[in-house]
Amino acid sequence: ILAGDIGGTSVRLALFERSETSICTRIMKFSSKEFSGLAEIVRRFLGSDTVSRACFGVAGPVREQRCQATNLPWVI
């Protein structure tokens, strides 16, 4: 499971293994302004790993299943 906190200053991503008690296997912080979008950060974070589920908290309103991130030129 991939979890993320997406903000105008930084993006924090964590990878969890699903078990009786979810175990965080990796966590990283990225500077938002150094990347062109969330997909680029996720690709760098995951490398060759794959995920079956993901959940993100995004700073900004979600309308019609899209979010214009606050303080970033990203559409998520």
mmCIF file of C-alpha atoms in Angstrom:
data_model
loop_
_atom_site.group_PDB
_atom_site.id
_atom_site.type_symbol
_atom_site.label_atom_id
_atom_site.label_comp_id
_atom_site.label_asym_id
_atom_site.label_seq_id
_atom_site.Cartn_x
_atom_site.Cartn_y
_atom_site.Cartn_z
ATOM 1 C CA ILE A 1 0.000 0.000 0.000
ATOM 2 C CA LEU A 2 1.338 3.415 -0.957
ATOM 3 C CA ALA A 3 0.335 6.359 1.245
ATOM 4 C CA GLY A 4 1.177 9.982 0.604
ATOM 5 C CA ASP A 5 0.844 13.479 2.031
ATOM 6 C CA ILE A 6 1.002 15.918 -0.888
ATOM 7 C CA GLY A 7 1.726 19.533 0.026
ATOM 8 C CA GLY A 8 2.968 22.697 -1.606
ATOM 9 C CA THR A 9 6.342 22.435 0.137
ATOM 10 C CA SER A 10 6.928 18.712 0.416
ATOM 11 C CA VAL A 11 5.608 15.286 -0.492
ATOM 12 C CA ARG A 12 5.900 12.464 2.011
ATOM 13 C CA LEU A 13 5.415 8.916 0.755
ATOM 14 C CA ALA A 14 5.290 5.685 2.722
ATOM 15 C CA LEU A 15 5.093 2.068 1.627
ATOM 16 C CA PHE A 16 3.287 -0.460 3.805
ATOM 17 C CA GLU A 17 3.119 -4.242 3.775
ATOM 18 C CA ARG A 18 -0.330 -5.539 4.489
ATOM 19 C CA SER A 19 -0.473 -8.058 7.324
ATOM 20 C CA GLU A 20 -2.270 -8.428 10.650
ATOM 21 C CA THR A 21 -0.495 -5.233 11.646
ATOM 22 C CA SER A 22 0.491 -3.034 8.704
ATOM 23 C CA ILE A 23 4.253 -2.555 8.598
ATOM 24 C CA CYS A 24 5.851 0.557 7.130
ATOM 25 C CA THR A 25 8.737 -0.663 4.981
ATOM 26 C CA ARG A 26 9.907 2.690 3.607
ATOM 27 C CA ILE A 27 9.228 6.386 4.076
ATOM 28 C CA MET A 28 10.716 9.330 2.168
ATOM 29 C CA LYS A 29 10.267 13.086 1.892
ATOM 30 C CA PHE A 30 10.645 15.013 -1.386
ATOM 31 C CA SER A 31 10.717 18.741 -2.143
ATOM 32 C CA SER A 32 7.562 19.382 -4.198
ATOM 33 C CA LYS A 33 9.035 22.210 -6.255
ATOM 34 C CA GLU A 34 11.863 19.995 -7.560
ATOM 35 C CA PHE A 35 9.419 17.809 -9.549
ATOM 36 C CA SER A 36 7.025 18.388 -12.434
ATOM 37 C CA GLY A 37 4.263 16.344 -10.819
ATOM 38 C CA LEU A 38 3.256 13.607 -8.419
ATOM 39 C CA ALA A 39 3.754 10.776 -10.932
ATOM 40 C CA GLU A 40 7.461 11.610 -11.224
ATOM 41 C CA ILE A 41 7.887 11.435 -7.442
ATOM 42 C CA VAL A 42 5.949 8.176 -7.157
ATOM 43 C CA ARG A 43 8.070 6.565 -9.897
ATOM 44 C CA ARG A 44 11.279 7.611 -8.149
ATOM 45 C CA PHE A 45 10.011 6.400 -4.766
ATOM 46 C CA LEU A 46 8.762 3.013 -5.971
ATOM 47 C CA GLY A 47 11.620 2.122 -8.316
ATOM 48 C CA SER A 48 10.863 -1.463 -9.356
ATOM 49 C CA ASP A 49 8.332 -2.038 -6.538
ATOM 50 C CA THR A 50 4.635 -2.292 -7.344
ATOM 51 C CA VAL A 51 1.575 -1.507 -5.251
ATOM 52 C CA SER A 52 -1.986 -2.774 -5.249
ATOM 53 C CA ARG A 53 -3.492 0.255 -3.502
ATOM 54 C CA ALA A 54 -2.686 3.903 -2.886
ATOM 55 C CA CYS A 55 -4.170 6.772 -0.897
ATOM 56 C CA PHE A 56 -3.095 10.429 -0.966
ATOM 57 C CA GLY A 57 -3.956 13.475 1.089
ATOM 58 C CA VAL A 58 -3.678 16.563 -1.115
ATOM 59 C CA ALA A 59 -3.571 20.240 -0.140
ATOM 60 C CA GLY A 60 -6.342 21.654 -2.304
ATOM 61 C CA PRO A 61 -9.987 21.142 -3.238
ATOM 62 C CA VAL A 62 -11.043 18.065 -5.220
ATOM 63 C CA ARG A 63 -13.608 18.786 -7.919
ATOM 64 C CA GLU A 64 -14.784 16.261 -10.504
ATOM 65 C CA GLN A 65 -12.086 13.805 -9.338
ATOM 66 C CA ARG A 66 -9.295 16.314 -10.000
ATOM 67 C CA CYS A 67 -7.302 18.543 -7.686
ATOM 68 C CA GLN A 68 -5.340 21.661 -8.547
ATOM 69 C CA ALA A 69 -2.715 21.414 -5.824
ATOM 70 C CA THR A 70 -2.338 24.496 -3.633
ATOM 71 C CA ASN A 71 0.928 26.377 -4.271
ATOM 72 C CA LEU A 72 1.938 23.980 -7.081
ATOM 73 C CA PRO A 73 1.216 23.871 -10.831
ATOM 74 C CA TRP A 74 0.130 20.218 -10.501
ATOM 75 C CA VAL A 75 -3.234 18.716 -11.383
ATOM 76 C CA ILE A 76 -3.793 15.443 -9.572
#
